[in-house]
Amino acid sequence: MTYLVVIQYQPQHLARKHTICLVNIPVGNDITIAGVRNGQGPPLLLLHGFPQNHLIWHKVAPKLIQNFTLIIPDLRGYGASSKPTSKDTNDHSLYSKSTMATDMVSLMDSLNYPKFHICAHDRGARLAHKLCIDHPDKVEKCILLDICPTKAMYTASQHPFALLYWHWFFLTQAAPFPEDVIGAAPALFARKTLPSKALYGETAYAAYAAQFEDAETVHGMCEDYRASAKEDIEEQKADEAAGRKIRCPLRVLWGTEGVVGKLFDAKAEWRRVCVEGALDEEGSFAVEGGHFIPEERPEDVVRCVLEFFR
């Protein structure tokens, strides 16, 4: 069963009167999805990335709740959501983006949202990419923040990319090596992957850093990356061979100082995986700053959401 529940570190700005406390969603495998629902208006699914959880939207959500009903979950493997483990160490399909996309579709169906908007960052954006392809009838419009398609990024891996995105190659190592290394120095790993506590704020940073102290969460994060290096690439190859592409209107943002901004032509990469005309070329743009756009440039995210989704 899957549930949407209110988690204990819910930000105060998410008003209780709008919060849905418990929803039961039958998707099998006893998976629990934790998060909050808040606001009024058309449904907007906000998806976080690594190494964070739903709190990444704490600077964005307060400015959107008057215009949208926000559904803000923790992805499986993160935060307070379930962290399943496969019995086969070579099988990472429990964290494939097609599987994680099904979590979100079931969640939204349970809330009676047959169609919805998506704004997603990092790992959540990779999930959203697959959701748009596998469930094209579910997505009205989509905004993806600071990623290019997974296959394209791994295929282009060279010296600068490997240095800047070192964790892509570390976290994909066979279990339990990365899990043990992180478990031996969780605070150090938090400082390495979350370089500026001031950027995130004390509450959010503490919640992110605490995830590295939880063995199940660390394993879930590693499985997420292992799936991207194997199952997700296989899925994208199959989609390409079958001609399956993103059909909904898509807008992409990326940071000028991030890996995507420095090493990739984001519009060109997304144009390749969209049907003609789906990518909003004029509305897609680079924002000043780095990778963590929802917390570093929340005003750009809010402006983009209000403009594109309304």
mmCIF file of C-alpha atoms in Angstrom:
data_model
loop_
_atom_site.group_PDB
_atom_site.id
_atom_site.type_symbol
_atom_site.label_atom_id
_atom_site.label_comp_id
_atom_site.label_asym_id
_atom_site.label_seq_id
_atom_site.Cartn_x
_atom_site.Cartn_y
_atom_site.Cartn_z
ATOM 1 C CA MET A 1 0.000 0.000 0.000
ATOM 2 C CA THR A 2 1.133 3.572 -0.588
ATOM 3 C CA TYR A 3 0.319 6.464 1.719
ATOM 4 C CA LEU A 4 0.652 10.208 1.646
ATOM 5 C CA VAL A 5 1.329 11.270 5.214
ATOM 6 C CA VAL A 6 2.300 14.428 7.057
ATOM 7 C CA ILE A 7 5.894 14.139 8.185
ATOM 8 C CA GLN A 8 7.176 15.438 11.491
ATOM 9 C CA TYR A 9 9.440 18.134 10.090
ATOM 10 C CA GLN A 10 6.649 19.762 8.090
ATOM 11 C CA PRO A 11 7.504 23.476 7.635
ATOM 12 C CA GLN A 12 5.277 25.862 9.549
ATOM 13 C CA HIS A 13 4.362 27.759 6.400
ATOM 14 C CA LEU A 14 2.415 24.746 5.116
ATOM 15 C CA ALA A 15 -0.895 25.603 6.745
ATOM 16 C CA ARG A 16 -2.548 22.692 8.549
ATOM 17 C CA LYS A 17 -5.985 23.564 7.236
ATOM 18 C CA HIS A 18 -4.839 22.564 3.745
ATOM 19 C CA THR A 19 -2.935 19.417 4.709
ATOM 20 C CA ILE A 20 -4.178 15.921 3.858
ATOM 21 C CA CYS A 21 -3.069 13.597 6.649
ATOM 22 C CA LEU A 22 -3.529 10.105 5.247
ATOM 23 C CA VAL A 23 -4.400 8.643 1.860
ATOM 24 C CA ASN A 24 -4.321 4.932 1.068
ATOM 25 C CA ILE A 25 -3.141 4.020 -2.430
ATOM 26 C CA PRO A 26 -2.971 0.345 -3.507
ATOM 27 C CA VAL A 27 0.131 -0.030 -5.686
ATOM 28 C CA GLY A 28 1.565 -3.221 -4.220
ATOM 29 C CA ASN A 29 4.818 -4.034 -2.426
ATOM 30 C CA ASP A 30 3.778 -2.100 0.694
ATOM 31 C CA ILE A 31 5.403 1.131 -0.469
ATOM 32 C CA THR A 32 4.779 4.251 1.617
ATOM 33 C CA ILE A 33 5.157 7.731 0.155
ATOM 34 C CA ALA A 34 5.451 10.586 2.678
ATOM 35 C CA GLY A 35 4.723 14.213 1.931
ATOM 36 C CA VAL A 36 2.242 17.058 2.216
ATOM 37 C CA ARG A 37 -0.587 18.589 0.192
ATOM 38 C CA ASN A 38 -1.258 22.295 0.450
ATOM 39 C CA GLY A 39 -2.866 25.183 -1.402
ATOM 40 C CA GLN A 40 -5.729 25.731 -3.793
ATOM 41 C CA GLY A 41 -6.140 25.546 -7.533
ATOM 42 C CA PRO A 42 -4.947 23.063 -10.175
ATOM 43 C CA PRO A 43 -2.674 20.256 -8.938
ATOM 44 C CA LEU A 44 1.079 20.753 -9.152
ATOM 45 C CA LEU A 45 3.424 17.893 -8.274
ATOM 46 C CA LEU A 46 6.779 19.111 -6.915
ATOM 47 C CA LEU A 47 9.598 16.547 -6.969
ATOM 48 C CA HIS A 48 12.944 16.890 -5.207
ATOM 49 C CA GLY A 49 16.407 15.536 -5.977
ATOM 50 C CA PHE A 50 19.551 14.195 -4.282
ATOM 51 C CA PRO A 51 20.545 14.482 -1.482
ATOM 52 C CA GLN A 52 17.401 16.239 -0.379
ATOM 53 C CA ASN A 53 13.721 15.592 0.288
ATOM 54 C CA HIS A 54 10.464 17.529 -0.034
ATOM 55 C CA LEU A 55 11.889 20.438 1.986
ATOM 56 C CA ILE A 56 13.764 21.635 -1.081
ATOM 57 C CA TRP A 57 10.576 23.538 -1.985
ATOM 58 C CA HIS A 58 10.409 25.516 1.279
ATOM 59 C CA LYS A 59 11.272 28.797 -0.483
ATOM 60 C CA VAL A 60 8.964 28.135 -3.433
ATOM 61 C CA ALA A 61 5.814 26.631 -1.909
ATOM 62 C CA PRO A 62 4.629 29.675 0.098
ATOM 63 C CA LYS A 63 4.481 31.746 -3.093
ATOM 64 C CA LEU A 64 2.450 29.176 -5.024
ATOM 65 C CA ILE A 65 -0.202 27.953 -2.581
ATOM 66 C CA GLN A 66 -2.681 30.646 -3.634
ATOM 67 C CA ASN A 67 -2.541 29.494 -7.244
ATOM 68 C CA PHE A 68 -1.985 25.729 -7.084
ATOM 69 C CA THR A 69 -2.722 22.707 -4.957
ATOM 70 C CA LEU A 70 0.805 21.559 -4.187
ATOM 71 C CA ILE A 71 1.541 17.872 -3.752
ATOM 72 C CA ILE A 72 5.078 17.609 -2.335
ATOM 73 C CA PRO A 73 6.250 14.033 -1.665
ATOM 74 C CA ASP A 74 9.491 12.427 -0.619
ATOM 75 C CA LEU A 75 10.624 10.071 -3.383
ATOM 76 C CA ARG A 76 10.996 6.417 -2.475
ATOM 77 C CA GLY A 77 14.389 5.983 -0.852
ATOM 78 C CA TYR A 78 14.390 9.507 0.576
ATOM 79 C CA GLY A 79 12.972 11.382 3.561
ATOM 80 C CA ALA A 80 10.171 9.543 5.325
ATOM 81 C CA SER A 81 9.127 7.424 2.324
ATOM 82 C CA SER A 82 9.712 3.688 1.966
ATOM 83 C CA LYS A 83 13.165 2.392 1.136
ATOM 84 C CA PRO A 84 12.713 -1.078 -0.376
ATOM 85 C CA THR A 85 15.648 -3.443 -0.845
ATOM 86 C CA SER A 86 15.997 -5.989 -3.616
ATOM 87 C CA LYS A 87 17.099 -9.534 -2.788
ATOM 88 C CA ASP A 88 19.169 -9.493 -5.980
ATOM 89 C CA THR A 89 22.105 -7.089 -5.632
ATOM 90 C CA ASN A 90 22.298 -6.787 -9.436
ATOM 91 C CA ASP A 91 18.644 -5.771 -9.759
ATOM 92 C CA HIS A 92 17.943 -2.091 -9.131
ATOM 93 C CA SER A 93 14.516 -1.973 -10.787
ATOM 94 C CA LEU A 94 12.859 -1.027 -7.485
ATOM 95 C CA TYR A 95 14.437 2.382 -8.076
ATOM 96 C CA SER A 96 14.114 2.619 -11.846
ATOM 97 C CA LYS A 97 12.500 5.857 -12.899
ATOM 98 C CA SER A 98 9.611 3.943 -14.465
ATOM 99 C CA THR A 99 8.889 2.356 -11.066
ATOM 100 C CA MET A 100 9.243 5.644 -9.208
ATOM 101 C CA ALA A 101 7.022 7.348 -11.793
ATOM 102 C CA THR A 102 4.334 4.761 -11.088
ATOM 103 C CA ASP A 103 4.496 5.777 -7.399
ATOM 104 C CA MET A 104 3.638 9.339 -8.358
ATOM 105 C CA VAL A 105 0.867 8.401 -10.771
ATOM 106 C CA SER A 106 -0.756 6.197 -8.118
ATOM 107 C CA LEU A 107 -0.399 8.976 -5.585
ATOM 108 C CA MET A 108 -2.071 11.537 -7.836
ATOM 109 C CA ASP A 109 -4.799 9.111 -8.875
ATOM 110 C CA SER A 110 -5.625 8.519 -5.212
ATOM 111 C CA LEU A 111 -6.076 12.257 -4.735
ATOM 112 C CA ASN A 112 -8.436 12.358 -7.744
ATOM 113 C CA TYR A 113 -6.037 14.257 -9.987
ATOM 114 C CA PRO A 114 -6.242 12.484 -13.361
ATOM 115 C CA LYS A 115 -4.029 15.192 -14.899
ATOM 116 C CA PHE A 116 -1.520 17.520 -13.280
ATOM 117 C CA HIS A 117 1.463 19.804 -13.755
ATOM 118 C CA ILE A 118 4.983 18.808 -12.673
ATOM 119 C CA CYS A 119 7.943 20.897 -11.552
ATOM 120 C CA ALA A 120 10.929 18.713 -10.692
ATOM 121 C CA HIS A 121 14.599 19.048 -9.796
ATOM 122 C CA ASP A 122 17.552 16.676 -10.182
ATOM 123 C CA ARG A 123 16.556 13.035 -9.464
ATOM 124 C CA GLY A 124 12.909 14.042 -9.338
ATOM 125 C CA ALA A 125 13.296 15.544 -12.795
ATOM 126 C CA ARG A 126 14.639 12.229 -14.091
ATOM 127 C CA LEU A 127 11.561 10.538 -12.656
ATOM 128 C CA ALA A 128 9.397 13.243 -14.272
ATOM 129 C CA HIS A 129 11.055 12.668 -17.654
ATOM 130 C CA LYS A 130 10.029 9.011 -17.544
ATOM 131 C CA LEU A 131 6.574 9.829 -16.191
ATOM 132 C CA CYS A 132 5.939 12.124 -19.170
ATOM 133 C CA ILE A 133 6.852 9.316 -21.571
ATOM 134 C CA ASP A 134 5.121 6.401 -19.813
ATOM 135 C CA HIS A 135 1.983 8.321 -18.784
ATOM 136 C CA PRO A 136 1.500 11.071 -21.384
ATOM 137 C CA ASP A 137 -2.195 11.378 -20.578
ATOM 138 C CA LYS A 138 -1.393 12.374 -16.984
ATOM 139 C CA VAL A 139 0.829 15.409 -17.469
ATOM 140 C CA GLU A 140 -0.542 18.805 -18.488
ATOM 141 C CA LYS A 141 2.811 20.602 -18.589
ATOM 142 C CA CYS A 142 6.223 19.966 -17.082
ATOM 143 C CA ILE A 143 9.197 22.028 -15.865
ATOM 144 C CA LEU A 144 12.546 20.289 -15.339
ATOM 145 C CA LEU A 145 15.322 21.936 -13.333
ATOM 146 C CA ASP A 146 19.039 21.505 -14.046
ATOM 147 C CA ILE A 147 19.250 18.150 -15.736
ATOM 148 C CA CYS A 148 19.756 16.711 -19.192
ATOM 149 C CA PRO A 149 18.502 13.212 -20.070
ATOM 150 C CA THR A 150 20.336 10.540 -18.068
ATOM 151 C CA LYS A 151 21.584 8.562 -21.071
ATOM 152 C CA ALA A 152 22.927 11.696 -22.726
ATOM 153 C CA MET A 153 24.850 12.716 -19.616
ATOM 154 C CA TYR A 154 26.414 9.293 -19.043
ATOM 155 C CA THR A 155 27.253 8.964 -22.747
ATOM 156 C CA ALA A 156 29.034 12.330 -22.693
ATOM 157 C CA SER A 157 31.017 11.487 -19.541
ATOM 158 C CA GLN A 158 34.569 12.760 -19.831
ATOM 159 C CA HIS A 159 37.182 14.191 -17.514
ATOM 160 C CA PRO A 160 35.429 17.469 -16.496
ATOM 161 C CA PHE A 161 32.076 15.732 -16.023
ATOM 162 C CA ALA A 162 33.588 12.926 -13.917
ATOM 163 C CA LEU A 163 35.340 15.424 -11.660
ATOM 164 C CA LEU A 164 32.272 17.576 -11.106
ATOM 165 C CA TYR A 165 29.731 14.734 -10.838
ATOM 166 C CA TRP A 166 31.996 12.295 -8.997
ATOM 167 C CA HIS A 167 29.062 11.016 -6.917
ATOM 168 C CA TRP A 168 27.435 9.578 -10.057
ATOM 169 C CA PHE A 169 30.276 7.067 -10.195
ATOM 170 C CA PHE A 170 30.823 6.594 -6.469
ATOM 171 C CA LEU A 171 27.203 5.878 -5.528
ATOM 172 C CA THR A 172 26.806 3.347 -8.342
ATOM 173 C CA GLN A 173 29.538 1.073 -6.957
ATOM 174 C CA ALA A 174 28.339 -2.323 -5.782
ATOM 175 C CA ALA A 175 26.785 -2.512 -2.335
ATOM 176 C CA PRO A 176 27.753 -2.169 0.390
ATOM 177 C CA PHE A 177 30.913 -0.181 -0.449
ATOM 178 C CA PRO A 178 29.435 3.341 -0.847
ATOM 179 C CA GLU A 179 26.922 2.687 1.924
ATOM 180 C CA ASP A 180 29.717 1.727 4.326
ATOM 181 C CA VAL A 181 31.874 4.702 3.385
ATOM 182 C CA ILE A 182 29.031 7.177 3.894
ATOM 183 C CA GLY A 183 27.986 5.472 7.121
ATOM 184 C CA ALA A 184 31.499 5.867 8.482
ATOM 185 C CA ALA A 185 31.447 9.669 8.018
ATOM 186 C CA PRO A 186 27.897 10.934 7.388
ATOM 187 C CA ALA A 187 28.587 14.516 8.472
ATOM 188 C CA LEU A 188 31.607 14.738 6.187
ATOM 189 C CA PHE A 189 29.596 13.395 3.246
ATOM 190 C CA ALA A 190 26.832 15.906 3.960
ATOM 191 C CA ARG A 191 29.325 18.771 3.849
ATOM 192 C CA LYS A 192 30.730 17.459 0.572
ATOM 193 C CA THR A 193 27.383 17.144 -1.201
ATOM 194 C CA LEU A 194 25.662 20.138 0.453
ATOM 195 C CA PRO A 195 28.342 22.832 0.180
ATOM 196 C CA SER A 196 26.495 25.807 1.698
ATOM 197 C CA LYS A 197 24.379 25.458 4.831
ATOM 198 C CA ALA A 198 23.274 29.082 4.461
ATOM 199 C CA LEU A 199 21.799 28.345 1.034
ATOM 200 C CA TYR A 200 19.412 25.701 2.346
ATOM 201 C CA GLY A 201 18.644 27.137 5.790
ATOM 202 C CA GLU A 202 19.166 25.449 9.154
ATOM 203 C CA THR A 203 15.973 23.342 9.172
ATOM 204 C CA ALA A 204 16.325 22.013 5.650
ATOM 205 C CA TYR A 205 20.059 21.391 5.942
ATOM 206 C CA ALA A 206 19.580 19.451 9.184
ATOM 207 C CA ALA A 207 16.933 17.268 7.521
ATOM 208 C CA TYR A 208 19.128 16.621 4.484
ATOM 209 C CA ALA A 209 22.220 15.863 6.551
ATOM 210 C CA ALA A 210 20.266 13.517 8.841
ATOM 211 C CA GLN A 211 19.494 11.288 5.870
ATOM 212 C CA PHE A 212 23.167 10.295 5.661
ATOM 213 C CA GLU A 213 22.939 8.957 9.214
ATOM 214 C CA ASP A 214 20.168 6.540 8.248
ATOM 215 C CA ALA A 215 21.447 3.342 6.643
ATOM 216 C CA GLU A 216 18.193 2.601 4.811
ATOM 217 C CA THR A 217 18.095 6.059 3.264
ATOM 218 C CA VAL A 218 21.723 5.865 2.185
ATOM 219 C CA HIS A 219 21.021 2.512 0.543
ATOM 220 C CA GLY A 220 17.950 3.973 -1.183
ATOM 221 C CA MET A 221 20.004 6.871 -2.538
ATOM 222 C CA CYS A 222 22.670 4.495 -3.849
ATOM 223 C CA GLU A 223 20.032 2.289 -5.483
ATOM 224 C CA ASP A 224 18.547 5.353 -7.148
ATOM 225 C CA TYR A 225 21.914 6.037 -8.780
ATOM 226 C CA ARG A 226 22.618 2.383 -9.542
ATOM 227 C CA ALA A 227 19.286 2.213 -11.350
ATOM 228 C CA SER A 228 20.169 5.281 -13.412
ATOM 229 C CA ALA A 229 23.445 3.725 -14.529
ATOM 230 C CA LYS A 230 21.702 0.512 -15.591
ATOM 231 C CA GLU A 231 17.910 0.222 -15.731
ATOM 232 C CA ASP A 232 17.231 3.886 -16.558
ATOM 233 C CA ILE A 233 19.669 3.900 -19.474
ATOM 234 C CA GLU A 234 18.158 0.658 -20.751
ATOM 235 C CA GLU A 235 14.694 2.222 -20.512
ATOM 236 C CA GLN A 236 15.807 5.323 -22.410
ATOM 237 C CA LYS A 237 17.372 3.192 -25.143
ATOM 238 C CA ALA A 238 14.104 1.268 -25.476
ATOM 239 C CA ASP A 239 12.122 4.513 -25.611
ATOM 240 C CA GLU A 240 14.390 5.849 -28.345
ATOM 241 C CA ALA A 241 14.098 2.636 -30.374
ATOM 242 C CA ALA A 242 10.303 2.724 -30.104
ATOM 243 C CA GLY A 243 10.082 6.438 -30.875
ATOM 244 C CA ARG A 244 8.561 7.275 -27.500
ATOM 245 C CA LYS A 245 9.157 10.928 -26.654
ATOM 246 C CA ILE A 246 7.863 13.656 -24.345
ATOM 247 C CA ARG A 247 4.614 14.970 -25.789
ATOM 248 C CA CYS A 248 3.450 17.506 -23.199
ATOM 249 C CA PRO A 249 4.645 21.139 -23.215
ATOM 250 C CA LEU A 250 8.073 21.171 -21.549
ATOM 251 C CA ARG A 251 10.189 23.989 -20.176
ATOM 252 C CA VAL A 252 13.717 23.502 -18.815
ATOM 253 C CA LEU A 253 15.858 25.698 -16.564
ATOM 254 C CA TRP A 254 19.510 25.199 -15.686
ATOM 255 C CA GLY A 255 22.154 26.973 -13.641
ATOM 256 C CA THR A 256 24.894 28.917 -15.400
ATOM 257 C CA GLU A 257 27.482 27.621 -12.924
ATOM 258 C CA GLY A 258 26.244 24.020 -12.792
ATOM 259 C CA VAL A 259 27.397 21.000 -14.761
ATOM 260 C CA VAL A 260 24.505 21.259 -17.217
ATOM 261 C CA GLY A 261 25.260 24.908 -17.886
ATOM 262 C CA LYS A 262 28.989 24.370 -18.295
ATOM 263 C CA LEU A 263 29.130 21.106 -20.218
ATOM 264 C CA PHE A 264 25.859 20.625 -22.128
ATOM 265 C CA ASP A 265 23.546 22.307 -24.601
ATOM 266 C CA ALA A 266 20.399 21.780 -22.545
ATOM 267 C CA LYS A 267 17.909 22.845 -25.216
ATOM 268 C CA ALA A 268 19.512 20.602 -27.829
ATOM 269 C CA GLU A 269 19.498 17.583 -25.522
ATOM 270 C CA TRP A 270 15.845 18.013 -24.575
ATOM 271 C CA ARG A 271 14.825 18.730 -28.141
ATOM 272 C CA ARG A 272 16.065 15.239 -29.052
ATOM 273 C CA VAL A 273 13.702 13.508 -26.605
ATOM 274 C CA CYS A 274 10.611 15.643 -27.296
ATOM 275 C CA VAL A 275 8.146 15.525 -30.148
ATOM 276 C CA GLU A 276 8.395 18.530 -32.419
ATOM 277 C CA GLY A 277 7.088 21.665 -30.730
ATOM 278 C CA ALA A 278 6.841 20.213 -27.220
ATOM 279 C CA LEU A 279 9.926 21.990 -25.882
ATOM 280 C CA ASP A 280 9.239 25.615 -25.014
ATOM 281 C CA GLU A 281 12.383 26.972 -26.633
ATOM 282 C CA GLU A 282 11.782 30.621 -25.813
ATOM 283 C CA GLY A 283 10.711 29.971 -22.227
ATOM 284 C CA SER A 284 13.644 27.676 -21.396
ATOM 285 C CA PHE A 285 16.643 29.532 -20.026
ATOM 286 C CA ALA A 286 19.705 29.536 -17.778
ATOM 287 C CA VAL A 287 19.455 31.141 -14.354
ATOM 288 C CA GLU A 288 22.373 32.711 -12.554
ATOM 289 C CA GLY A 289 23.915 30.293 -10.080
ATOM 290 C CA GLY A 290 24.504 26.624 -9.549
ATOM 291 C CA HIS A 291 22.622 23.351 -9.348
ATOM 292 C CA PHE A 292 20.214 23.825 -6.427
ATOM 293 C CA ILE A 293 17.835 26.135 -8.278
ATOM 294 C CA PRO A 294 14.733 25.796 -6.020
ATOM 295 C CA GLU A 295 16.712 27.092 -3.049
ATOM 296 C CA GLU A 296 19.257 29.256 -4.829
ATOM 297 C CA ARG A 297 16.895 30.961 -7.289
ATOM 298 C CA PRO A 298 13.359 30.407 -5.936
ATOM 299 C CA GLU A 299 12.101 33.626 -7.532
ATOM 300 C CA ASP A 300 12.970 32.275 -10.992
ATOM 301 C CA VAL A 301 11.169 29.011 -10.273
ATOM 302 C CA VAL A 302 8.051 30.813 -9.011
ATOM 303 C CA ARG A 303 7.975 33.153 -11.986
ATOM 304 C CA CYS A 304 8.413 30.268 -14.404
ATOM 305 C CA VAL A 305 5.683 28.175 -12.756
ATOM 306 C CA LEU A 306 3.159 31.011 -12.651
ATOM 307 C CA GLU A 307 3.853 31.989 -16.243
ATOM 308 C CA PHE A 308 4.025 28.534 -17.810
ATOM 309 C CA PHE A 309 1.317 26.681 -15.907
ATOM 310 C CA ARG A 310 -1.279 29.455 -15.887
#
